[in-house]
Amino acid sequence: MERASGVLMPVSSLPGRVGIGTFGREAYDFVDFLARTHQRYWQVLPLTTTSFGDSPYQSFSAFAGNPYFIDVEDLVRLGYLCENDLVVLPFGNDPGSVDYGTLFRGHRALLERALPSFSAAPPADFGEFCAANASWLDPYCEFMSIKEGLGLKAYYEWPKRYRSRGEESAALCDRHPERMRYHQMTQYFFYRHWKRLKGYANERGVLVIGDIPIYVSRDSVEMWAAPELFRVDANGAPVCVAGTPPDQFSSTGQYWGNPIYDWAGMAEDGYGWWVERLRASLKLYDLLRIDHFRGFESFWSVPFGAPDSSFGHWVKGPGSDVFDAAAEQLGKLPIIAEDLGFMTPEVIAMRERTGFPGMRILQFGFDAEGDSPDLPHRYVSNTVAYVGTHDNETATGWLLDSATPDAREKAARYLALAPGETVAQGCNRAIAASVSDTCIFRMQDLLGLDNSARINTPATVGKNWRWRMLADAVTPEVEAELSGLTVTYYREAGGQPPRLAE
C-alpha cells in the first residue's frame, strides 16, 4: 500500500433526511470532503442488512445490502415516490442519533409506497440485475418473505415445514409475490445507488475500504438455505458458536452466537463459498478489512447453549488456505487483516504468509503497561494505524471517562502535546507521523467528540450504532487540520510533497 490516509465513517452516521445516513447527497458531500483534504480512503462498516440489536456484524445475509442506505430522493426523481412521502412518515427526531425503532416502521412504509409504481414500470435493467445475482438474491428474498409472513420470527422458530428451503417454502412465497418483489426492488436500488456513489468516489481518487465479518448470523439465509456450510446437528441447530475468551471488555468473554463453519467440508470444494463471498465483496469495495482475522488460524468455539463464552475453547481453523484458494481465482487480494485481540505466533505467521497489512491501535498502547507494540515507535510499514476502531472510545471520551492517571500522563509525555492541542489532535498527529503505510482517522476524533459519539461498546446491546454527524459539523477548521496532517506527513493522495506556507 502506498503511504496515504483516510477516514473511518459509517454510512449510517452521515447526516440526512430519513433518520439514518444513506447513499444520497450527503454521502457525495462526504466524498468531496475527503477529496478536498487529500484522503485516499473512505473506510465504512459492513453494508449488509441488520437484525436484532442493529449491528452490521449480525446480518440476515452475507450478500444482501441494507435497504436503509437507499437514496430515497432518487426514487422521487424516478417518480416511484413523491416529495411529500419524505415529510409525512416518521424517521426519528434527533439528527444526531439513529432511532431504530421509529426508522424500522417509517422507512419500510416509505419504500412500500414505491412498490406499486415500481412493479408497474420497473427499470430496464431490473431483470438483468435479478438474473445476474440469482444465486444469493432468490434465497434471500424467499427467506425474508417467509420471515415477514411469520411475524419476523427467527427461522429456527418457524413451522418445521418451512425451516429448510424447498417446495413448501417456495409455495408460500408464490402466494405472496409482492413480498418477493419488495426485496428484489430494495436490493436493486441498494446496488444501483452504491455503484454510483463508489464510482463517484473512485473518480475523485478516493478508494473504499469495506468491512466483512468473518461469521454470519444464526438467523440468516445461509443457515436456512445452506446449513451444510456450518457445523450443525440433525435438527439444524449449531453444534458450537463463536465468541471470544474473557478479555478487557468482558470477564466472561463475548458470546457472539454465530454458527461455526464446517471448515473441513468447505475445504473439499476449495472453499467455494468463501471465494464467491470475496468475489462479491471486491465488486462492492476497493479493499477489504476482514473482521476477526485471527479466527482463520484458530477460533474460540463455545458449546451451543452454554451460559456464556467462558465455557469455550480454542479450535484450529483453516489458516491461510482460504486466501490461497481465493487468490488462485481472484488474483492478489487487497485485504487488511483485523489482527486484534489475543495474538499468538501462529496468527502472526499466518498474517505474514498472506502479506496482508495488520492493524495498530494507538489507544491500546497508552492503556498497556511498558513498551507496547501499539505505540507508533514500534509500528512497521505494512500496517494500518488507528487511534481506535468503531469498538473503542473516542480519543476525547477515553481521556475523560476511562483513562487512568498513569495512562493520561503516558499519553501527554508520548504525544508531547503543544499548548492548546487536545489529546484527540495529538493522537491524530501521532498516527499520521508513524511509519505505517496507511493511517485511518475516525471522524469523531477529527471533530473532537466525546463518548456520546461512540459507535459500539462490545458485549452490550441496545445503545450502539446510533451516532450521526450533524450536518454542519465539518467546518473549514476541521478541513484545514486534516489537510495539514495529511500533507505534512507525506500522506497526500498522489504522493505530493508538503506545501510550505509562503
XYZ file of C-alpha atoms in Angstrom:
502
model
C 0.000 0.000 0.000
C 1.265 3.484 -0.780
C 1.717 5.979 2.046
C -1.719 7.526 2.435
C -4.525 8.236 4.864
C -8.278 8.040 5.094
C -11.279 8.426 7.346
C -13.444 5.825 9.083
C -17.052 6.971 8.803
C -20.027 4.581 8.822
C -22.617 5.296 6.146
C -25.260 5.143 8.881
C -23.538 8.071 10.637
C -23.907 10.513 7.759
C -26.473 13.311 8.126
C -29.650 13.305 6.050
C -33.440 13.461 5.934
C -34.611 9.937 6.703
C -33.258 9.179 10.175
C -30.049 7.453 9.078
C -27.189 8.102 6.678
C -27.763 6.956 3.102
C -26.128 6.843 -0.321
C -27.756 10.200 -1.045
C -26.461 13.745 -1.421
C -24.756 13.851 1.987
C -22.619 10.831 1.033
C -21.429 12.660 -2.087
C -20.667 15.691 0.088
C -18.567 13.461 2.336
C -16.626 12.143 -0.646
C -15.976 15.731 -1.702
C -14.676 16.461 1.811
C -12.289 13.511 1.547
C -11.072 14.648 -1.848
C -10.541 18.239 -0.700
C -8.463 17.044 2.255
C -6.301 14.728 0.093
C -7.583 11.460 1.573
C -7.063 8.219 -0.315
C -9.542 6.064 1.633
C -13.082 6.059 2.964
C -13.481 3.168 5.395
C -17.033 2.017 6.081
C -18.618 -0.620 8.296
C -20.441 -3.606 6.770
C -23.217 -2.500 4.400
C -25.250 -5.671 4.903
C -28.722 -5.903 6.420
C -29.044 -5.647 10.194
C -31.143 -7.752 12.546
C -31.946 -7.620 16.270
C -29.551 -5.261 18.016
C -28.943 -3.262 14.813
C -25.369 -4.485 14.473
C -23.935 -4.582 10.942
C -21.938 -7.578 12.141
C -25.145 -9.619 12.649
C -26.835 -9.775 9.267
C -29.615 -11.778 7.642
C -27.351 -12.284 4.624
C -23.668 -12.187 3.727
C -24.547 -10.690 0.324
C -27.700 -8.552 0.619
C -27.375 -4.812 1.203
C -29.060 -2.674 3.852
C -32.226 -1.018 2.445
C -31.822 1.854 4.926
C -28.962 3.136 2.757
C -31.042 3.533 -0.411
C -31.072 7.085 -1.785
C -34.808 7.704 -1.454
C -34.505 11.084 -3.151
C -33.508 9.196 -6.296
C -36.799 7.296 -6.033
C -38.545 10.676 -6.022
C -36.608 11.744 -9.119
C -37.583 8.496 -10.845
C -41.249 9.000 -9.980
C -41.596 5.992 -7.664
C -42.126 8.289 -4.665
C -43.303 11.863 -4.252
C -41.621 14.563 -2.191
C -44.426 14.580 0.357
C -43.661 10.941 1.225
C -40.360 12.066 2.747
C -42.162 14.502 5.030
C -45.215 12.695 6.369
C -43.587 9.449 7.535
C -41.664 9.187 10.854
C -37.918 8.530 10.820
C -36.869 9.877 14.246
C -36.479 13.383 15.627
C -32.837 13.531 16.764
C -30.482 14.465 13.890
C -27.524 13.269 15.969
C -28.777 9.736 16.606
C -30.479 6.870 14.788
C -33.840 5.916 16.307
C -34.000 2.347 15.014
C -37.476 1.597 16.328
C -39.055 4.562 14.563
C -36.889 4.042 11.499
C -37.961 0.404 11.214
C -41.594 1.444 10.863
C -41.239 4.615 8.820
C -38.599 3.518 6.346
C -40.381 0.299 5.437
C -43.629 2.208 4.938
C -41.786 4.653 2.689
C -40.304 2.003 0.433
C -43.591 0.124 0.252
C -45.140 3.261 -1.225
C -42.730 2.905 -4.135
C -43.599 -0.732 -4.827
C -46.805 -0.385 -6.916
C -45.329 2.077 -9.408
C -42.042 0.142 -9.485
C -43.841 -3.129 -10.214
C -45.863 -1.459 -12.957
C -42.795 0.053 -14.630
C -39.509 -1.421 -13.394
C -36.219 -0.033 -14.730
C -34.957 -1.572 -17.947
C -32.050 -3.347 -16.246
C -34.036 -4.745 -13.315
C -34.466 -8.180 -14.886
C -30.780 -8.331 -15.732
C -29.884 -7.495 -12.119
C -32.148 -10.246 -10.768
C -30.731 -12.837 -13.166
C -27.088 -11.903 -12.535
C -27.498 -12.138 -8.750
C -29.958 -15.031 -8.582
C -27.586 -17.317 -6.651
C -27.929 -15.197 -3.497
C -30.872 -12.906 -4.327
C -33.504 -15.611 -4.811
C -32.925 -17.410 -1.483
C -32.596 -14.073 0.324
C -35.939 -12.796 -1.000
C -37.606 -16.098 -0.129
C -36.093 -16.061 3.365
C -37.235 -12.519 4.079
C -40.691 -13.104 2.584
C -41.303 -16.087 4.836
C -39.855 -14.290 7.864
C -42.259 -11.372 7.351
C -45.195 -13.701 6.851
C -44.397 -15.383 10.171
C -44.140 -12.246 12.281
C -40.362 -11.751 11.820
C -39.555 -14.799 13.927
C -36.118 -16.333 13.625
C -36.134 -19.080 11.010
C -35.470 -21.795 13.599
C -38.784 -20.819 15.246
C -40.769 -21.292 12.017
C -43.078 -24.257 11.474
C -40.912 -27.255 10.633
C -42.065 -27.447 7.005
C -40.519 -24.021 6.310
C -37.246 -24.411 8.197
C -35.373 -25.531 5.121
C -35.559 -24.228 1.596
C -37.722 -26.438 -0.597
C -41.130 -26.924 -2.178
C -43.132 -25.885 0.889
C -41.230 -22.621 1.330
C -41.383 -21.887 -2.397
C -45.153 -22.415 -2.413
C -45.569 -19.954 0.459
C -43.519 -17.340 -1.382
C -45.564 -17.874 -4.552
C -48.691 -16.936 -2.609
C -47.152 -13.542 -1.713
C -45.331 -12.253 -4.791
C -45.486 -8.670 -3.501
C -43.109 -9.570 -0.665
C -40.649 -11.129 -3.081
C -40.821 -8.108 -5.381
C -40.280 -5.712 -2.466
C -36.969 -7.361 -1.574
C -35.898 -7.594 -5.195
C -36.651 -3.891 -5.580
C -34.748 -2.813 -2.476
C -31.690 -4.876 -3.403
C -31.765 -3.458 -6.912
C -31.737 0.103 -5.607
C -29.130 -0.636 -2.941
C -26.689 -1.941 -5.542
C -27.568 0.739 -8.112
C -27.026 3.582 -5.648
C -23.867 2.149 -4.090
C -22.300 1.517 -7.504
C -22.979 5.130 -8.458
C -21.578 6.502 -5.186
C -18.466 4.328 -5.271
C -17.864 5.340 -8.879
C -18.087 8.991 -7.861
C -15.518 8.398 -5.100
C -13.127 6.497 -7.362
C -13.292 9.239 -9.995
C -12.040 11.639 -7.315
C -9.203 9.399 -6.235
C -10.970 8.033 -3.138
C -10.933 4.259 -2.618
C -13.439 2.485 -0.385
C -12.329 0.107 2.359
C -15.143 -2.308 3.100
C -15.579 -4.469 6.157
C -16.764 -8.071 6.094
C -17.424 -10.047 9.278
C -15.843 -13.477 9.414
C -19.134 -15.044 10.539
C -22.811 -14.848 9.589
C -25.778 -14.692 11.939
C -27.563 -17.800 13.144
C -30.804 -16.274 11.843
C -29.534 -15.884 8.302
C -30.377 -17.062 4.826
C -27.108 -19.009 4.760
C -28.099 -21.118 7.770
C -31.573 -21.618 6.296
C -30.671 -22.359 2.684
C -27.167 -23.842 3.039
C -26.787 -25.430 6.508
C -24.133 -27.747 5.074
C -21.712 -24.807 5.336
C -21.853 -24.985 9.131
C -21.387 -27.412 11.998
C -24.983 -28.312 12.793
C -26.762 -31.270 14.376
C -29.512 -33.433 12.858
C -32.100 -30.770 13.684
C -30.139 -27.975 12.046
C -29.073 -26.335 15.316
C -25.457 -25.219 15.711
C -23.159 -27.633 17.482
C -20.989 -24.716 18.555
C -21.000 -20.948 18.190
C -18.433 -18.170 18.022
C -17.225 -15.754 20.655
C -14.108 -14.548 22.377
C -12.464 -15.594 25.629
C -12.613 -13.316 28.673
C -10.861 -10.046 27.820
C -10.662 -6.359 28.694
C -14.233 -5.852 27.514
C -15.882 -8.665 29.490
C -14.829 -11.000 32.311
C -16.909 -13.812 30.772
C -15.841 -13.158 27.197
C -18.046 -12.108 24.324
C -20.769 -14.584 23.370
C -21.431 -13.771 19.716
C -23.633 -16.774 18.996
C -22.672 -17.046 15.321
C -22.618 -20.582 13.905
C -19.170 -22.045 13.236
C -18.267 -23.058 9.691
C -17.657 -26.658 8.745
C -14.146 -25.810 7.633
C -13.318 -29.410 6.711
C -16.362 -29.598 4.457
C -15.555 -26.231 2.882
C -12.046 -27.435 2.077
C -13.458 -30.221 -0.098
C -14.657 -27.792 -2.781
C -11.748 -25.378 -2.430
C -13.625 -23.012 -0.089
C -16.020 -22.160 -2.904
C -18.467 -20.209 -0.724
C -15.661 -18.016 0.626
C -14.276 -17.430 -2.859
C -17.695 -16.233 -4.025
C -18.114 -14.073 -0.937
C -14.773 -12.391 -1.537
C -15.535 -12.047 -5.240
C -18.816 -10.264 -4.464
C -17.172 -8.071 -1.809
C -14.424 -6.966 -4.195
C -17.130 -5.741 -6.560
C -18.533 -3.596 -3.745
C -15.241 -2.274 -2.342
C -11.710 -1.469 -3.432
C -10.130 -3.028 -0.335
C -11.484 -5.340 2.344
C -10.960 -5.323 6.076
C -11.532 -8.879 7.321
C -13.023 -8.677 10.796
C -11.646 -11.164 13.364
C -8.868 -12.304 11.027
C -7.273 -14.368 13.779
C -10.315 -16.691 13.610
C -8.904 -18.243 10.440
C -5.891 -19.541 12.376
C -7.848 -20.638 15.449
C -11.202 -19.599 16.825
C -12.970 -19.555 20.165
C -15.628 -22.275 19.994
C -18.430 -22.192 22.575
C -20.796 -25.155 23.023
C -24.224 -24.148 21.781
C -26.406 -23.289 24.775
C -23.520 -22.583 27.162
C -24.268 -19.854 29.756
C -21.520 -17.600 28.460
C -18.380 -17.539 26.367
C -16.048 -18.542 29.186
C -17.121 -22.163 28.536
C -15.406 -22.117 25.137
C -12.039 -23.344 23.938
C -9.640 -22.713 21.059
C -10.009 -24.776 17.870
C -7.711 -24.741 14.847
C -9.074 -23.051 11.732
C -8.156 -23.375 8.040
C -5.237 -20.963 8.234
C -4.271 -19.192 5.030
C -5.713 -21.968 2.828
C -8.889 -19.917 2.317
C -6.923 -16.976 0.958
C -4.673 -19.178 -1.156
C -7.753 -20.696 -2.786
C -9.291 -17.257 -3.356
C -6.072 -15.795 -4.781
C -5.890 -18.603 -7.344
C -9.206 -17.449 -8.790
C -9.296 -13.747 -7.948
C -5.637 -12.705 -8.104
C -3.862 -10.613 -5.489
C -6.261 -9.900 -2.629
C -6.413 -6.286 -1.351
C -7.147 -7.236 2.249
C -6.459 -5.612 5.611
C -6.212 -8.135 8.453
C -8.044 -7.127 11.627
C -5.448 -8.858 13.760
C -6.551 -7.520 17.134
C -7.242 -9.484 20.283
C -5.288 -12.458 21.593
C -2.407 -12.861 19.166
C -0.138 -15.891 19.018
C 2.991 -16.649 16.981
C 0.808 -18.831 14.743
C -1.586 -15.958 13.964
C 1.320 -13.629 13.237
C 2.901 -16.229 10.959
C -0.407 -16.654 9.072
C -0.731 -12.914 8.570
C 2.848 -12.600 7.372
C 2.371 -15.519 4.992
C -0.570 -13.752 3.352
C 1.296 -10.435 3.198
C -1.816 -8.602 4.389
C -1.197 -5.464 6.456
C -2.278 -5.713 10.079
C -3.712 -3.040 12.366
C -2.239 -0.955 15.178
C -4.417 0.832 17.757
C -2.761 3.794 19.474
C -5.262 3.831 22.332
C -4.212 0.294 23.306
C -0.622 1.500 23.565
C -1.500 4.053 26.223
C -3.618 1.601 28.202
C -0.904 -1.064 28.195
C 1.999 -1.218 30.611
C 5.508 -0.731 29.299
C 6.648 -0.660 25.694
C 3.538 -1.676 23.767
C 3.573 -2.705 20.069
C 0.609 -0.347 19.672
C 2.820 2.698 20.272
C 3.940 4.316 16.998
C 7.682 3.851 17.511
C 7.004 0.102 17.289
C 5.000 0.217 14.049
C 6.229 -1.253 10.767
C 5.326 -0.015 7.316
C 2.949 -2.852 6.366
C 0.322 -1.810 8.902
C -2.746 0.406 9.127
C -2.635 2.787 12.093
C -5.722 3.891 14.006
C -6.343 5.892 17.156
C -9.192 3.440 17.750
C -11.761 1.413 15.845
C -15.560 1.506 15.924
C -15.347 -0.658 19.059
C -13.267 1.816 21.056
C -13.993 5.001 22.934
C -13.304 8.237 21.110
C -9.949 9.795 21.985
C -11.652 12.552 23.980
C -14.002 10.081 25.637
C -11.100 7.835 26.600
C -9.317 10.748 28.272
C -12.434 11.911 30.133
C -14.061 8.609 31.076
C -11.698 5.692 31.451
C -8.005 6.578 31.162
C -6.088 6.004 34.375
C -3.878 8.806 35.709
C -0.826 6.812 34.582
C -2.270 6.395 31.067
C -3.051 10.111 30.839
C 0.484 11.011 31.896
C 1.924 8.472 29.461
C -0.140 9.924 26.615
C 0.794 13.512 27.446
C 4.504 12.673 27.536
C 4.459 10.492 24.455
C 2.412 12.871 22.329
C 4.324 15.963 23.536
C 1.139 17.987 23.252
C 1.643 21.582 22.178
C -0.109 24.380 24.107
C -3.787 24.261 23.218
C -3.518 20.914 21.407
C -6.112 18.344 22.511
C -5.412 14.685 23.094
C -7.506 13.836 20.013
C -5.388 16.162 17.886
C -2.202 14.732 19.374
C -3.337 11.171 18.686
C -4.224 12.017 15.100
C -0.814 13.613 14.655
C 0.917 10.533 16.095
C -0.645 8.053 13.682
C -0.141 10.445 10.755
C 3.566 10.744 11.605
C 4.036 6.980 12.053
C 5.781 4.746 9.512
C 2.573 2.803 8.850
C 1.817 2.937 5.147
C -1.768 3.839 5.952
C -3.421 5.697 8.789
C -7.176 5.939 9.217
C -8.650 8.789 11.246
C -12.020 8.377 12.918
C -14.450 11.137 12.081
C -15.346 11.576 15.752
C -11.704 12.244 16.616
C -11.367 14.779 13.824
C -14.378 16.545 15.354
C -13.052 16.190 18.926
C -16.201 14.440 20.158
C -16.652 12.639 23.476
C -18.128 9.195 24.093
C -21.630 10.335 23.205
C -20.315 9.731 19.653
C -19.009 6.237 20.377
C -20.183 3.737 17.751
C -20.127 0.465 19.680
C -19.371 -0.876 23.141
C -18.562 -4.591 22.770
C -20.590 -7.099 24.791
C -23.530 -4.665 25.081
C -26.802 -4.423 23.169
C -29.330 -1.622 22.796
C -27.368 1.629 22.646
C -24.901 1.016 19.830
C -24.608 2.004 16.144
C -26.596 5.207 16.738
C -24.220 8.149 16.356
C -24.779 10.528 13.449
C -22.723 13.522 12.433
C -24.603 16.822 12.385
C -24.984 18.497 9.025
C -22.773 21.480 9.893
C -20.096 19.561 11.800
C -17.365 19.755 9.159
C -16.022 23.287 9.429
C -13.204 24.945 7.464
C -11.054 24.491 10.571
C -11.657 20.723 10.588
C -10.783 20.530 6.900
C -7.644 22.615 7.362
C -6.437 20.444 10.246
C -6.974 17.198 8.343
C -5.334 18.595 5.210
C -2.414 19.804 7.264
C -1.802 16.416 8.855
C -2.076 14.651 5.522
C 0.255 16.933 3.626
C 2.782 17.475 6.404
C 3.344 13.767 6.916
C 3.520 12.930 3.213
C 0.202 11.079 3.075
C -1.356 13.264 0.411
C -3.129 11.214 -2.243
C -0.816 11.156 -5.247
C 2.327 11.424 -3.131
C 2.746 15.194 -3.377
C 5.345 16.839 -1.137
C 4.152 19.142 1.654
C 3.219 22.673 0.683
C 5.056 25.089 2.920
C 3.480 28.392 3.934
C 4.868 31.301 1.992
